[in-house]
Amino acid sequence: MPLMNVFHDGDGFPRIVLADPSGSSAEVLLYGGQVVSWKNERREELLFMSSKAIWKPPKAIRGGIPVFFPQFGNLGTSERNGFARNKFWTIDSDPSPLPPSNNHSSVDLLLKSTDEDLKIWPRSAGKLTLIPRVRNTDTKPFSFTFALRNYLSVSDISEVRVEGLETLDYLDNLMRRERFTEQADAITFDGEVDRIYLSSPQKIAIIDHEKKRTFVLRKDGMPDAGMWNPWDKRAKTVPDLGYEDYKTMLCVDSAVTETPIVLKPLEEWKGYQELSTVSSSYCSGQLDPRKVLYGF
């Protein structure tokens, strides 16, 4: 049977550990509703955590999967990337039902204030699923942008390629959000990148040649996709990121950026994200990325 345990560590971060008989697991903090660990059945860590992460409220924790709400980046009047990642969440005592599943551990977390109701359910069993919900409980409409920032652990950023974003328009945050069109057949990395790809597909493949592993990101309700790696110079200006950490991380985000979501009173928005891995290597010919992206 799947297991869920709540631990109260000395660092002040109560955490929920989800495990299943296969050996895979996930750890979720009540602080920020943030996934900070996701391990496969071989106990290999799949998410990146900064070697200089600050584990002390009210600081955000760099790594894992932080929740950016009610805004992504500086596109709004709230603090950068919103306040949800800096608040303590609670376990929902009356969760909404999830579709039936076999041997899937889950937890329902709640962040509630006067006009926000954000829920996330992470599950681990070869894949990690997050379902964010935002409900307007106020008498006035409000708008927001949103993102799940996925800090993926990779062997060497220079050996990674991303498939599925070809020919898309993107906003380049390094060029004052100027709009460009992606020209590459696949995205590879040799310098700093900070982009938001617009109207992206529901499935994106992140191929790690050295580890012979591909992350598959599936999403719904979040049409945009962020991408970030600070590279060497920018990494040295980020106080809670190790100077060499950029080499073993890549952020590929599920996001709502270009067109904010507007909720009328009592309306609810729901998104969906699923992360999974396949053991493969595009270099060796064991994986055709088109099969991952399009299922043929």
JSON list of N, CA, C and O in Angstrom, two decimals, residues 245-263:
[
{"chain": "A", "resi": 245, "resn": "ASP", "atom": "N", "xyz": [26.66, 25.14, -9.58]},
{"chain": "A", "resi": 245, "resn": "ASP", "atom": "CA", "xyz": [25.38, 24.43, -9.62]},
{"chain": "A", "resi": 245, "resn": "ASP", "atom": "C", "xyz": [24.71, 24.49, -10.99]},
{"chain": "A", "resi": 245, "resn": "ASP", "atom": "O", "xyz": [23.94, 23.59, -11.35]},
{"chain": "A", "resi": 246, "resn": "TYR", "atom": "N", "xyz": [24.96, 25.56, -11.75]},
{"chain": "A", "resi": 246, "resn": "TYR", "atom": "CA", "xyz": [24.29, 25.71, -13.04]},
{"chain": "A", "resi": 246, "resn": "TYR", "atom": "C", "xyz": [24.59, 24.54, -13.97]},
{"chain": "A", "resi": 246, "resn": "TYR", "atom": "O", "xyz": [23.82, 24.26, -14.90]},
{"chain": "A", "resi": 247, "resn": "LYS", "atom": "N", "xyz": [25.70, 23.85, -13.74]},
{"chain": "A", "resi": 247, "resn": "LYS", "atom": "CA", "xyz": [26.09, 22.76, -14.64]},
{"chain": "A", "resi": 247, "resn": "LYS", "atom": "C", "xyz": [25.18, 21.54, -14.51]},
{"chain": "A", "resi": 247, "resn": "LYS", "atom": "O", "xyz": [25.10, 20.73, -15.44]},
{"chain": "A", "resi": 248, "resn": "THR", "atom": "N", "xyz": [24.51, 21.40, -13.37]},
{"chain": "A", "resi": 248, "resn": "THR", "atom": "CA", "xyz": [23.72, 20.19, -13.12]},
{"chain": "A", "resi": 248, "resn": "THR", "atom": "C", "xyz": [22.24, 20.49, -12.94]},
{"chain": "A", "resi": 248, "resn": "THR", "atom": "O", "xyz": [21.52, 19.71, -12.30]},
{"chain": "A", "resi": 249, "resn": "MET", "atom": "N", "xyz": [21.77, 21.58, -13.50]},
{"chain": "A", "resi": 249, "resn": "MET", "atom": "CA", "xyz": [20.35, 21.92, -13.37]},
{"chain": "A", "resi": 249, "resn": "MET", "atom": "C", "xyz": [19.81, 22.53, -14.66]},
{"chain": "A", "resi": 249, "resn": "MET", "atom": "O", "xyz": [20.54, 23.09, -15.47]},
{"chain": "A", "resi": 250, "resn": "LEU", "atom": "N", "xyz": [18.51, 22.37, -14.83]},
{"chain": "A", "resi": 250, "resn": "LEU", "atom": "CA", "xyz": [17.78, 23.07, -15.88]},
{"chain": "A", "resi": 250, "resn": "LEU", "atom": "C", "xyz": [16.34, 23.24, -15.41]},
{"chain": "A", "resi": 250, "resn": "LEU", "atom": "O", "xyz": [15.72, 22.28, -14.96]},
{"chain": "A", "resi": 251, "resn": "CYS", "atom": "N", "xyz": [15.83, 24.47, -15.51]},
{"chain": "A", "resi": 251, "resn": "CYS", "atom": "CA", "xyz": [14.44, 24.72, -15.19]},
{"chain": "A", "resi": 251, "resn": "CYS", "atom": "C", "xyz": [13.62, 24.74, -16.47]},
{"chain": "A", "resi": 251, "resn": "CYS", "atom": "O", "xyz": [13.90, 25.51, -17.39]},
{"chain": "A", "resi": 252, "resn": "VAL", "atom": "N", "xyz": [12.60, 23.88, -16.52]},
{"chain": "A", "resi": 252, "resn": "VAL", "atom": "CA", "xyz": [11.61, 23.91, -17.59]},
{"chain": "A", "resi": 252, "resn": "VAL", "atom": "C", "xyz": [10.26, 23.98, -16.88]},
{"chain": "A", "resi": 252, "resn": "VAL", "atom": "O", "xyz": [9.88, 23.05, -16.16]},
{"chain": "A", "resi": 253, "resn": "ASP", "atom": "N", "xyz": [9.54, 25.08, -17.06]},
{"chain": "A", "resi": 253, "resn": "ASP", "atom": "CA", "xyz": [8.39, 25.39, -16.24]},
{"chain": "A", "resi": 253, "resn": "ASP", "atom": "C", "xyz": [7.08, 25.25, -17.01]},
{"chain": "A", "resi": 253, "resn": "ASP", "atom": "O", "xyz": [7.01, 25.55, -18.20]},
{"chain": "A", "resi": 254, "resn": "SER", "atom": "N", "xyz": [6.04, 24.85, -16.29]},
{"chain": "A", "resi": 254, "resn": "SER", "atom": "CA", "xyz": [4.67, 24.95, -16.78]},
{"chain": "A", "resi": 254, "resn": "SER", "atom": "C", "xyz": [4.12, 26.30, -16.32]},
{"chain": "A", "resi": 254, "resn": "SER", "atom": "O", "xyz": [4.17, 26.60, -15.12]},
{"chain": "A", "resi": 255, "resn": "ALA", "atom": "N", "xyz": [3.59, 27.10, -17.25]},
{"chain": "A", "resi": 255, "resn": "ALA", "atom": "CA", "xyz": [3.29, 28.47, -16.88]},
{"chain": "A", "resi": 255, "resn": "ALA", "atom": "C", "xyz": [2.05, 29.02, -17.60]},
{"chain": "A", "resi": 255, "resn": "ALA", "atom": "O", "xyz": [1.67, 28.55, -18.67]},
{"chain": "A", "resi": 256, "resn": "VAL", "atom": "N", "xyz": [1.46, 30.00, -16.96]},
{"chain": "A", "resi": 256, "resn": "VAL", "atom": "CA", "xyz": [0.44, 30.86, -17.56]},
{"chain": "A", "resi": 256, "resn": "VAL", "atom": "C", "xyz": [1.00, 32.27, -17.48]},
{"chain": "A", "resi": 256, "resn": "VAL", "atom": "O", "xyz": [1.07, 32.84, -16.39]},
{"chain": "A", "resi": 257, "resn": "THR", "atom": "N", "xyz": [1.42, 32.81, -18.61]},
{"chain": "A", "resi": 257, "resn": "THR", "atom": "CA", "xyz": [2.15, 34.08, -18.58]},
{"chain": "A", "resi": 257, "resn": "THR", "atom": "C", "xyz": [1.57, 35.12, -19.52]},
{"chain": "A", "resi": 257, "resn": "THR", "atom": "O", "xyz": [1.22, 36.22, -19.11]},
{"chain": "A", "resi": 258, "resn": "GLU", "atom": "N", "xyz": [1.46, 34.78, -20.79]},
{"chain": "A", "resi": 258, "resn": "GLU", "atom": "CA", "xyz": [1.09, 35.78, -21.79]},
{"chain": "A", "resi": 258, "resn": "GLU", "atom": "C", "xyz": [-0.32, 36.31, -21.58]},
{"chain": "A", "resi": 258, "resn": "GLU", "atom": "O", "xyz": [-0.57, 37.51, -21.66]},
{"chain": "A", "resi": 259, "resn": "THR", "atom": "N", "xyz": [-1.25, 35.41, -21.28]},
{"chain": "A", "resi": 259, "resn": "THR", "atom": "CA", "xyz": [-2.64, 35.81, -21.06]},
{"chain": "A", "resi": 259, "resn": "THR", "atom": "C", "xyz": [-3.04, 35.44, -19.64]},
{"chain": "A", "resi": 259, "resn": "THR", "atom": "O", "xyz": [-3.27, 34.26, -19.34]},
{"chain": "A", "resi": 260, "resn": "PRO", "atom": "N", "xyz": [-3.11, 36.40, -18.73]},
{"chain": "A", "resi": 260, "resn": "PRO", "atom": "CA", "xyz": [-3.49, 36.10, -17.34]},
{"chain": "A", "resi": 260, "resn": "PRO", "atom": "C", "xyz": [-4.87, 35.45, -17.27]},
{"chain": "A", "resi": 260, "resn": "PRO", "atom": "O", "xyz": [-5.74, 35.67, -18.13]},
{"chain": "A", "resi": 261, "resn": "ILE", "atom": "N", "xyz": [-5.07, 34.65, -16.26]},
{"chain": "A", "resi": 261, "resn": "ILE", "atom": "CA", "xyz": [-6.36, 34.02, -16.01]},
{"chain": "A", "resi": 261, "resn": "ILE", "atom": "C", "xyz": [-7.22, 34.97, -15.19]},
{"chain": "A", "resi": 261, "resn": "ILE", "atom": "O", "xyz": [-6.75, 35.56, -14.21]},
{"chain": "A", "resi": 262, "resn": "VAL", "atom": "N", "xyz": [-8.47, 35.14, -15.59]},
{"chain": "A", "resi": 262, "resn": "VAL", "atom": "CA", "xyz": [-9.41, 35.99, -14.87]},
{"chain": "A", "resi": 262, "resn": "VAL", "atom": "C", "xyz": [-10.49, 35.09, -14.28]},
{"chain": "A", "resi": 262, "resn": "VAL", "atom": "O", "xyz": [-11.15, 34.34, -15.01]},
{"chain": "A", "resi": 263, "resn": "LEU", "atom": "N", "xyz": [-10.66, 35.18, -12.97]},
{"chain": "A", "resi": 263, "resn": "LEU", "atom": "CA", "xyz": [-11.69, 34.40, -12.29]},
{"chain": "A", "resi": 263, "resn": "LEU", "atom": "C", "xyz": [-12.78, 35.33, -11.76]},
{"chain": "A", "resi": 263, "resn": "LEU", "atom": "O", "xyz": [-12.51, 36.26, -11.01]}
]
